[in-house]
Coordinates of C-alpha atoms in Angstrom, one line a residue:
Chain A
X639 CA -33.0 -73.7 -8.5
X640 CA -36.0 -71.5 -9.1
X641 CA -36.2 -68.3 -10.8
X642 CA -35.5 -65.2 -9.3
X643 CA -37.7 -61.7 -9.1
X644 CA -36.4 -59.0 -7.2
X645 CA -38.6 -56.3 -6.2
X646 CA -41.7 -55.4 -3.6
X647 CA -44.6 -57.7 -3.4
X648 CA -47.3 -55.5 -3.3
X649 CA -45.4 -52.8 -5.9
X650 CA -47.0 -52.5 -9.3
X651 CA -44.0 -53.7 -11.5
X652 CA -43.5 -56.9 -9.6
X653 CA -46.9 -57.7 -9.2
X654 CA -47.0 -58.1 -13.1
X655 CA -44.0 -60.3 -13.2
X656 CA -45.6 -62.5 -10.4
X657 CA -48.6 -62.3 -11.4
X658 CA -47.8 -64.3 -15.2
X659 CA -45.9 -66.4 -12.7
X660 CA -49.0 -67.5 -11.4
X661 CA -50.4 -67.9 -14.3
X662 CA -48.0 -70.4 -15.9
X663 CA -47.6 -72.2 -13.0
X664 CA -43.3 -71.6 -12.5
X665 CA -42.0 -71.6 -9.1
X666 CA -40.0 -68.3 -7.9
X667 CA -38.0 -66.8 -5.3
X668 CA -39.0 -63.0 -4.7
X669 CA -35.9 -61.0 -3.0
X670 CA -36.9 -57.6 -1.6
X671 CA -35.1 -54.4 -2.9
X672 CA -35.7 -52.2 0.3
X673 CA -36.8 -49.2 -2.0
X674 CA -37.8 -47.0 1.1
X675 CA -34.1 -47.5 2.4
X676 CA -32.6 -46.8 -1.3
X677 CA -31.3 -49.8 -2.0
X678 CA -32.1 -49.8 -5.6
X679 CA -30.2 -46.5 -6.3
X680 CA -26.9 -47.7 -4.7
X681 CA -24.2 -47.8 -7.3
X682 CA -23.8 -51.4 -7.0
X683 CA -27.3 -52.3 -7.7
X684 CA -27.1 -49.6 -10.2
X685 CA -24.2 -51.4 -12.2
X686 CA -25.1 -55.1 -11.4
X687 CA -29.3 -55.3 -11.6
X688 CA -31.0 -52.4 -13.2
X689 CA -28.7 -49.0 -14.9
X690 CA -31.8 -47.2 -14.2
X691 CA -32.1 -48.2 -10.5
X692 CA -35.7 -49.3 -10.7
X693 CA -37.2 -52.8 -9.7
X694 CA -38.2 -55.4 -10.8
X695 CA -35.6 -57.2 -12.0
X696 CA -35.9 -60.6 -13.0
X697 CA -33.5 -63.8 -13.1
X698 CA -34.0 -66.8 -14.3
X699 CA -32.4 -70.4 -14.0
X700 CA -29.3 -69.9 -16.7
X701 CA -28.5 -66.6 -15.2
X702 CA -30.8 -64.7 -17.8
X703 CA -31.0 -61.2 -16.2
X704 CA -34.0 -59.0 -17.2
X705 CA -35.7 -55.9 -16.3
X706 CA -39.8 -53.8 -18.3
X707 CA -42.4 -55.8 -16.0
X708 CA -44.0 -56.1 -19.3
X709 CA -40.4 -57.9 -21.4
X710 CA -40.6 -60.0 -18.7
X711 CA -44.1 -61.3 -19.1
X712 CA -43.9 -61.6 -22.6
X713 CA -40.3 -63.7 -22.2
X714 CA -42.3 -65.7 -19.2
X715 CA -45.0 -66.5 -21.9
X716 CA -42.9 -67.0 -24.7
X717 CA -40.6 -69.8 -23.0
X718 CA -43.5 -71.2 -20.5
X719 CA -46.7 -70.2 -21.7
X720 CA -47.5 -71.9 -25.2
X721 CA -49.0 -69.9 -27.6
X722 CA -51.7 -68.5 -25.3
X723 CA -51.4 -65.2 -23.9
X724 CA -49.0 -64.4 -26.1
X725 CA -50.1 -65.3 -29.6
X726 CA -46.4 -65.1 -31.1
X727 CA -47.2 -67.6 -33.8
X728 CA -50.2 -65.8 -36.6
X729 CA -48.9 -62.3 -37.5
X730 CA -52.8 -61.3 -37.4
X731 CA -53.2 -62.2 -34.0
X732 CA -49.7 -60.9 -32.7
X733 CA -50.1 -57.8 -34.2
X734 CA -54.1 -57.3 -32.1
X735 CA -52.2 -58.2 -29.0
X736 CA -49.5 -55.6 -29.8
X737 CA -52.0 -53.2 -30.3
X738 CA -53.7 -54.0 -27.2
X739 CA -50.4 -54.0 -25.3
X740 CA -49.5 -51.0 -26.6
X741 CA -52.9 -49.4 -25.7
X742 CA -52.4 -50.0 -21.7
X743 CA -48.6 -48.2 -22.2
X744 CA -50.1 -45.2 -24.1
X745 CA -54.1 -45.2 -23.1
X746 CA -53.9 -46.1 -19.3
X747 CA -50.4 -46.4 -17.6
X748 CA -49.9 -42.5 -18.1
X749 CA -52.8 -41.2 -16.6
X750 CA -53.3 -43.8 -13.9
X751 CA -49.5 -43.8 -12.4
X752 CA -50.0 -40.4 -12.6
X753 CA -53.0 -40.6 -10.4
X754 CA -51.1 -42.6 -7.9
X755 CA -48.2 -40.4 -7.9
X756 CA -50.0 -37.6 -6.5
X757 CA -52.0 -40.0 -4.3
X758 CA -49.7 -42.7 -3.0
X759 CA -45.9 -41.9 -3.6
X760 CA -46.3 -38.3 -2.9
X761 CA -47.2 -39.3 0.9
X762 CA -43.4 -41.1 0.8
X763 CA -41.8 -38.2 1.0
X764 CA -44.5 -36.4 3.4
X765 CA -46.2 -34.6 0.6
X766 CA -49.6 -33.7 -0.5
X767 CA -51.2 -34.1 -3.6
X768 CA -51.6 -31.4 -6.4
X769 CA -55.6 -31.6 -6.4
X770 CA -55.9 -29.3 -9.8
X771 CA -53.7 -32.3 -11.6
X772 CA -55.7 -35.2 -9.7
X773 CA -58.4 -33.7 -11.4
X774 CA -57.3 -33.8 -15.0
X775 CA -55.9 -37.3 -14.9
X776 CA -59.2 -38.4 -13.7
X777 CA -61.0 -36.4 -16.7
X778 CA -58.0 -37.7 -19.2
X779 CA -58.5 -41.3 -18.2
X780 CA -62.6 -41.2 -18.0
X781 CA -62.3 -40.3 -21.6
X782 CA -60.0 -43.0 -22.5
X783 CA -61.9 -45.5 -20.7
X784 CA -64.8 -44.7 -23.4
X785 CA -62.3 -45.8 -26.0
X786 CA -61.9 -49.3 -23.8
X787 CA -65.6 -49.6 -23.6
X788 CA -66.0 -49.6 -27.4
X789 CA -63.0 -52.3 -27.8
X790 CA -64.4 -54.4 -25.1
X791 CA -68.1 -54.0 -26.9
X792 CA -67.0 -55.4 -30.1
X793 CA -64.8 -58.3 -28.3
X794 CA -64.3 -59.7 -24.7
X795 CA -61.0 -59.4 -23.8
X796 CA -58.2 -56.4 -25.7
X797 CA -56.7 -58.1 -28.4
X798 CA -59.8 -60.3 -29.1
X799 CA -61.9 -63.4 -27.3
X800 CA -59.3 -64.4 -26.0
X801 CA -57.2 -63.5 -22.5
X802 CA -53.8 -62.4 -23.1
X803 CA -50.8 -60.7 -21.6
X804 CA -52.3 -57.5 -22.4
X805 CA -55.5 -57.5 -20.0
X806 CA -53.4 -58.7 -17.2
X807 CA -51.1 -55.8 -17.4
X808 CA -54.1 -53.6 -16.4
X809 CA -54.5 -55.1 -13.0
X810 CA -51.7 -54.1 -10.2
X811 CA -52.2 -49.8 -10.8
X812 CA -55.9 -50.3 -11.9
X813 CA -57.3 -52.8 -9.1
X814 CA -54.8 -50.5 -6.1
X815 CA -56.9 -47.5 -7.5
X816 CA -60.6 -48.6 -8.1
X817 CA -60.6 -51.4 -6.0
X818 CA -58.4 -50.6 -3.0
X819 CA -58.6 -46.2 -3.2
X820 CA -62.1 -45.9 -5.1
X821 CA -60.5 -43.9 -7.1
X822 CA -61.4 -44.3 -10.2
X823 CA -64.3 -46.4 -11.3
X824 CA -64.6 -49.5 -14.3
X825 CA -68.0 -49.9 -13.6
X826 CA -70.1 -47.0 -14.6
X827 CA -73.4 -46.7 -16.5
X828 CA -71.1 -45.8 -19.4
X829 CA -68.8 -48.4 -19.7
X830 CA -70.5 -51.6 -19.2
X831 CA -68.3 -53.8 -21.1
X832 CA -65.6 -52.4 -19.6
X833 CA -66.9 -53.1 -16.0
X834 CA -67.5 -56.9 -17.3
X835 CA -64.2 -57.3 -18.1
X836 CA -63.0 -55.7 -15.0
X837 CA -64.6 -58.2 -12.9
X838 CA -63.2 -61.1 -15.2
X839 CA -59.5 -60.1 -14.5
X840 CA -59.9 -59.5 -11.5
X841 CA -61.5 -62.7 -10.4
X842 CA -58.4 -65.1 -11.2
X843 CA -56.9 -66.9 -8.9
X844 CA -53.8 -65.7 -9.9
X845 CA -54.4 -62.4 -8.9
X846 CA -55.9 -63.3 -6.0
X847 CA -52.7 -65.0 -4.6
X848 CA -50.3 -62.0 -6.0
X849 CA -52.9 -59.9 -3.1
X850 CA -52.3 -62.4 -0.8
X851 CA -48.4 -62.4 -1.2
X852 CA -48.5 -58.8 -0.9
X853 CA -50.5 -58.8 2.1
X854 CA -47.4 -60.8 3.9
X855 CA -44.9 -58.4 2.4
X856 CA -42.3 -56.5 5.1
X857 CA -42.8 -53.6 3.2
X858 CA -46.1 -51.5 2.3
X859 CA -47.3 -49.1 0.0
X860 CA -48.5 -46.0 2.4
X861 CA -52.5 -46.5 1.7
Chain B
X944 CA -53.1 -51.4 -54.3
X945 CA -50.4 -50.2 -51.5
X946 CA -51.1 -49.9 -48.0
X947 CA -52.6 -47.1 -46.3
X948 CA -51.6 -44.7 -43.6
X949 CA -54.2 -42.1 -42.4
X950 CA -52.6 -39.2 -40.0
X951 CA -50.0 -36.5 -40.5
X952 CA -46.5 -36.7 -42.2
X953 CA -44.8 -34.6 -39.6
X954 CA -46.5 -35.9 -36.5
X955 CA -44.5 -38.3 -34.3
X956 CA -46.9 -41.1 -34.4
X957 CA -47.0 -41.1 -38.5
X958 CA -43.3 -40.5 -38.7
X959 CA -42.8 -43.9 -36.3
X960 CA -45.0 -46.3 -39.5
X961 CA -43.3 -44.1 -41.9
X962 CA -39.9 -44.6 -41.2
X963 CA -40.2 -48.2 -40.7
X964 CA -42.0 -48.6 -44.3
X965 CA -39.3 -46.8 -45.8
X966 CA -36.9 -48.7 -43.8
X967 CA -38.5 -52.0 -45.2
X968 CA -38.9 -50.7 -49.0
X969 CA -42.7 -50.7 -48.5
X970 CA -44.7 -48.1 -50.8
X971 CA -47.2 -46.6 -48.9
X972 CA -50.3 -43.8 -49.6
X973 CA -50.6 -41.1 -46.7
X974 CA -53.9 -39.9 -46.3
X975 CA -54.1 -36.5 -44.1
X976 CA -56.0 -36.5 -41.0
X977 CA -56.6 -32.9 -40.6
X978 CA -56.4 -33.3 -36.7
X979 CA -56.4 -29.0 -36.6
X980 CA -60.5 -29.4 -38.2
X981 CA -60.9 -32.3 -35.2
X982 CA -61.2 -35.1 -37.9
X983 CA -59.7 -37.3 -35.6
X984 CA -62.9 -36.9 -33.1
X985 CA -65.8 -37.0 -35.6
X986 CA -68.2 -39.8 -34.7
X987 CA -67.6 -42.0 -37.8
X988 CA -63.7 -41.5 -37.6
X989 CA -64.0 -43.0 -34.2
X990 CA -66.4 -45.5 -35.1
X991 CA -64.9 -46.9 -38.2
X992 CA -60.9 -46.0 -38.0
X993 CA -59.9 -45.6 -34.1
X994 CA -61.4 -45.9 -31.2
X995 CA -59.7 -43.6 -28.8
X996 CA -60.0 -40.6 -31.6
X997 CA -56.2 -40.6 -32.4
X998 CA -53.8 -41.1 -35.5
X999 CA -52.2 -42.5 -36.9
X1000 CA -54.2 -45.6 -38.3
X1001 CA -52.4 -48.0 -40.7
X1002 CA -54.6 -50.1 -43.4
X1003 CA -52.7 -53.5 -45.1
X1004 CA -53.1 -54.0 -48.8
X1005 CA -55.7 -56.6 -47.3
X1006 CA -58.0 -54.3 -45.1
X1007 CA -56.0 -55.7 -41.4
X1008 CA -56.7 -52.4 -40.2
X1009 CA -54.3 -51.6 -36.7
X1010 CA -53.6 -48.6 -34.5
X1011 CA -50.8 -48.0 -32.1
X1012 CA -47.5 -47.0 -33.9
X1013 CA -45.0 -49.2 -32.0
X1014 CA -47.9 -52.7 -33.0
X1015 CA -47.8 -51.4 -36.6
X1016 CA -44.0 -51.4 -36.8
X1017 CA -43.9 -54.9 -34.8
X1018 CA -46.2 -56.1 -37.7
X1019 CA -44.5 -54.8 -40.7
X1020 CA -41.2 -55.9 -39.2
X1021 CA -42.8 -59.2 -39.0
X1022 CA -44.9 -59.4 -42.4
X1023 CA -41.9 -57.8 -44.6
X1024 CA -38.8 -57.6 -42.8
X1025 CA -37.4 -61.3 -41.9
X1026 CA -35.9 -61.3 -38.6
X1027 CA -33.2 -58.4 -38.2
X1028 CA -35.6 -55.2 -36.8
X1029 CA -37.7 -57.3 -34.7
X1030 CA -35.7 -60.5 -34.4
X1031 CA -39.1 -62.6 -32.7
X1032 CA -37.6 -66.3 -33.7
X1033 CA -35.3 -66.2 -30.9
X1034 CA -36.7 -65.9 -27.3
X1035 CA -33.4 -64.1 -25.7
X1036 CA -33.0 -61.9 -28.6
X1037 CA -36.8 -61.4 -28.3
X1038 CA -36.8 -60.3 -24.6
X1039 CA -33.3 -58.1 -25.2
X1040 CA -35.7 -56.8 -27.7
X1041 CA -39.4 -55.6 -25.8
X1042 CA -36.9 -54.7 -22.9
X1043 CA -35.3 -52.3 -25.2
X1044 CA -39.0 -51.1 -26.6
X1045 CA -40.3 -51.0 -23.0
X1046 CA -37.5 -48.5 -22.0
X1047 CA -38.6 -46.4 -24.4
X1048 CA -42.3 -46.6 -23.5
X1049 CA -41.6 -46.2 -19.6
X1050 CA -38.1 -44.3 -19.0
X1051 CA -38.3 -42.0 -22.0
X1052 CA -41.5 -42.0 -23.8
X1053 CA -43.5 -39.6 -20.9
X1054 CA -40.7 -37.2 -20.1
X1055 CA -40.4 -36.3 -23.4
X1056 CA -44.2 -36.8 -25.2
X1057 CA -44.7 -34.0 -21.9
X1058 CA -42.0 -31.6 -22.6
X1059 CA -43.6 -31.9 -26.1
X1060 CA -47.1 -31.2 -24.3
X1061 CA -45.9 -28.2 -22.9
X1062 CA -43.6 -26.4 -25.6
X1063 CA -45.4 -27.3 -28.3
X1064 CA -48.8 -28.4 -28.5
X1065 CA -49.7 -25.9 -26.1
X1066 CA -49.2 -23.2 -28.7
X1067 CA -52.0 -25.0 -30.8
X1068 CA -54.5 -23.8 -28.1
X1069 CA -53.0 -20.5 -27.8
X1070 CA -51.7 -21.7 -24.5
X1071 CA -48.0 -20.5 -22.5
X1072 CA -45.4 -23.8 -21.1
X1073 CA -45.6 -24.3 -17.9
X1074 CA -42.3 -23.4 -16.9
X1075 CA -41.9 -25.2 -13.9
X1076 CA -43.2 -28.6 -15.5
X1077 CA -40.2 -28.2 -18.4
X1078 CA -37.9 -27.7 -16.0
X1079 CA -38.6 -31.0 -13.4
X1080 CA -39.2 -33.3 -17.1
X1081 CA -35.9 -32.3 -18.4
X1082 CA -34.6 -33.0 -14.4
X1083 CA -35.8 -36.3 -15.0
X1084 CA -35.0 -37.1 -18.5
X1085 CA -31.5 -35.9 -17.8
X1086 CA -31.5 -38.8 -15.2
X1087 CA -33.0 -41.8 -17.0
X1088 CA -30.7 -40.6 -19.6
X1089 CA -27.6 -41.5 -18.0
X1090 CA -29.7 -45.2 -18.1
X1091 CA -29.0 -44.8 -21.5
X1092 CA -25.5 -43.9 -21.1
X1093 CA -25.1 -47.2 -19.3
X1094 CA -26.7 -49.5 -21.8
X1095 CA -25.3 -48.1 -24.7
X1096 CA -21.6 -48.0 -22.9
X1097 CA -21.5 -52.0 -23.0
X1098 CA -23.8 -52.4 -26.7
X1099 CA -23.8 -50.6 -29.8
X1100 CA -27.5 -50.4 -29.8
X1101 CA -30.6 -50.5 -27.1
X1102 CA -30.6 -54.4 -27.7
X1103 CA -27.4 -55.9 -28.3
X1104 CA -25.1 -54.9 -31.5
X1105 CA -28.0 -54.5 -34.1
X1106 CA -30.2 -52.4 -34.7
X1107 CA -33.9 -53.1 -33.9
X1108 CA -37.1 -51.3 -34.3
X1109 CA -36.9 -50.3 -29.9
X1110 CA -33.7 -48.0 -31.1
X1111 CA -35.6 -46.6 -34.3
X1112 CA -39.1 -45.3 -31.8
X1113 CA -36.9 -42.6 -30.5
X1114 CA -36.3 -40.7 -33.4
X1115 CA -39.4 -38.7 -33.7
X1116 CA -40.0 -37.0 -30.4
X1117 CA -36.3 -37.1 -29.8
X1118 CA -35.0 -35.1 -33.1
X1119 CA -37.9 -33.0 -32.7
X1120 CA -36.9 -31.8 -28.9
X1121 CA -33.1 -31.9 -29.5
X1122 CA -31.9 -31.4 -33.1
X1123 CA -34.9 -29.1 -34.0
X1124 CA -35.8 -27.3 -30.6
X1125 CA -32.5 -27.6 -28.9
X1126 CA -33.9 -28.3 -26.0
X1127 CA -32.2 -31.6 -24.7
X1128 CA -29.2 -33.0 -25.5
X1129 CA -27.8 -36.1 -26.2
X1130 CA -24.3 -35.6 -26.3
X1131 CA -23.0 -34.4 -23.3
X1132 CA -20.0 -34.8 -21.8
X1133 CA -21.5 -37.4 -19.4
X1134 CA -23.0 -39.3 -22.1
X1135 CA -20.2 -39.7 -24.7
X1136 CA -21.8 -43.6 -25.9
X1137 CA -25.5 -41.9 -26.2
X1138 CA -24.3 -39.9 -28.4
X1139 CA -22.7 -41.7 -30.4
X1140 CA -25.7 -43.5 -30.7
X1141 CA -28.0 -40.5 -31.6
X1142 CA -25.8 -39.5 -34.2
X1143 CA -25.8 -42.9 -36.0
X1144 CA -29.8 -43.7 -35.8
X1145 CA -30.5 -39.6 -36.8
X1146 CA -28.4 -40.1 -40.3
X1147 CA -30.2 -43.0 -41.7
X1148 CA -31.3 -42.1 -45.2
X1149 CA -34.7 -43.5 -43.7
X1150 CA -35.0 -40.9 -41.5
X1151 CA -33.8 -38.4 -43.6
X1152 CA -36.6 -39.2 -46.1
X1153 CA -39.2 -39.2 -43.1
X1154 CA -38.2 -35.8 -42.7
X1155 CA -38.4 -34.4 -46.1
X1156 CA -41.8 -35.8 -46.7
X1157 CA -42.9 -33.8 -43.6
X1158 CA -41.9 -30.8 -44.7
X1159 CA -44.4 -30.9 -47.3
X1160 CA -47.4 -31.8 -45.6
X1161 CA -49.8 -29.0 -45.6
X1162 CA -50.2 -29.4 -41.5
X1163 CA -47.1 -28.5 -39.6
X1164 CA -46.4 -28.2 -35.5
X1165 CA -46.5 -24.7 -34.8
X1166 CA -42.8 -24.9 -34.1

């Protein structure tokens, strides 16, 4: 019996789940959650998966249910992964990757689901988005991405030279709006650090398959 | 030598390493980050103590210096506090545990750091609440709190029947908005478990002390 994730291929929050997947190598079944036909605010689903009707939701072999993209990884890591991308072993080193962790929550994931509010989930429900607030989220996040760049100056990856969980959660929102929407940009004059690291996480074959899976997925973001 | 926190005692951020040190019995030295003369964005502070220009900024009696509130509190749970606030030896206790702390980062975290934004950082720039922006974050907090409702209606706390440092994060921002400004509520009549939870984590002597050492600090919220 493989583990379960249920949730939308190509939707941010899955992709991370999928995505450390990947990287560890475990097997999975992904069951879609019809969002666009409300299936994940019925009060079954409600009661049973998620008590804030949001997906993903992750299950695994003993019946373990989960839900936070992010818990997930870090469970993922914890009981797959070694001590690798998760360095749960050396206070020191748990405590950068924290830090870095904690960073994406509070730095980046505001701003840029923000950004794709107004630009992708607005068109959902048939509406446009508020230009004047595009705007400032793309002036907020520009000035936090200077606060990457001198991280990613003094080491190559978040929480040091190594790759951890903590890069990887970039990936899904940031690559859908640099890479897919041109959006925003990781790779200006400014920031070249931070443009060498994008290109790093971006290359692995891990994410490169969670694309691919998405590609084949019955249901799309509208982009 | 004791360790060092640089920001502001009544700020959230501070009050998050604060309350946990006084939680753990760890004496501590709070140096003032005048945030009102821009300290915070000087060249050298951003250099030397923080790269994104923010507080607070936590130094160990060893130099490990670390940013990010929610990583310090991991760390001092870790370094000082065996395994009851941030119980990391056990992998489901663990993931019951960053689930909890990644609820508060995603579901409560923006709603409320926003109606925070707008009611009373605003007023440090001279600048009115947008009133239509209060009203669709307390729609939406109001919603994800009845998430809350549902958790804490089968648990006594976020993650299982002790407390951890994921129930502890909300005390800041959340006494601020509601036991201070009156602007939220936790107990409603719909949410008769949150409640009860709000009033237990709010009367920990912990807290209680947090909130006496801000009301000395010579910077205050213009509240």
């Amino acid at each position: 019996m493989a583990v379960k994730v249920y949730g939308v291929a190509p939707f941010a929050g899955t992709q991370v789940i999928t995505l450390i997947l990947h990287e560890l190598g475990i097997p999975f079944e992904l069951i879609l959650v019809d969002m666009l036909k409300l299936e994940h605010k019925k009060p079954e689903y409600i009661e049973e998966m998620h008590p804030f009707g949001q997906t993903p939701v992750f299950i695994d072999e003993d019946g373990t249910k989960l839900f936070e993209c992010r818990a997930v990884a870090r469970y993922l890591a914890m009981t797959h992964g070694g001590d690798s991308l998760y360095p749960i072993k050396d206070p020191k080193k748990l405590a950068a990757f924290e830090q870095a962790a904690s960073i994406e929550l509070t730095n980046f994931h505001p701003d840029i689901l923000g950004l794709a509010r107004e630009i992708i989930y607005k068109k959902f429900a048939g509406a446009e988005p508020d230009l004047q607030r595009v705007s400032e989220l793309k002036a907020s996040l520009e000035e936090k991405l200077l606060g990457y760049e001198r991280i990613l100056s003094k080491s190559k990856y978040l929480a040091g030279d190594d790759i951890t969980l903590a890069d990887l959660f970039h990936l899904p929102y940031g690559y859908l709006l640099s890479n897919v929407l041109n959006e925003i940009s990781f790779n200006s004059p400014k920031t070249p650090n931070l443009g060498r690291w994008w290109d790093d996480i971006t290359s692995r074959s891990s994410w490169k398959t969670v694309l691919a899976e998405g590609e084949k997925s019955p249901l799309q973001l509208p982009i």
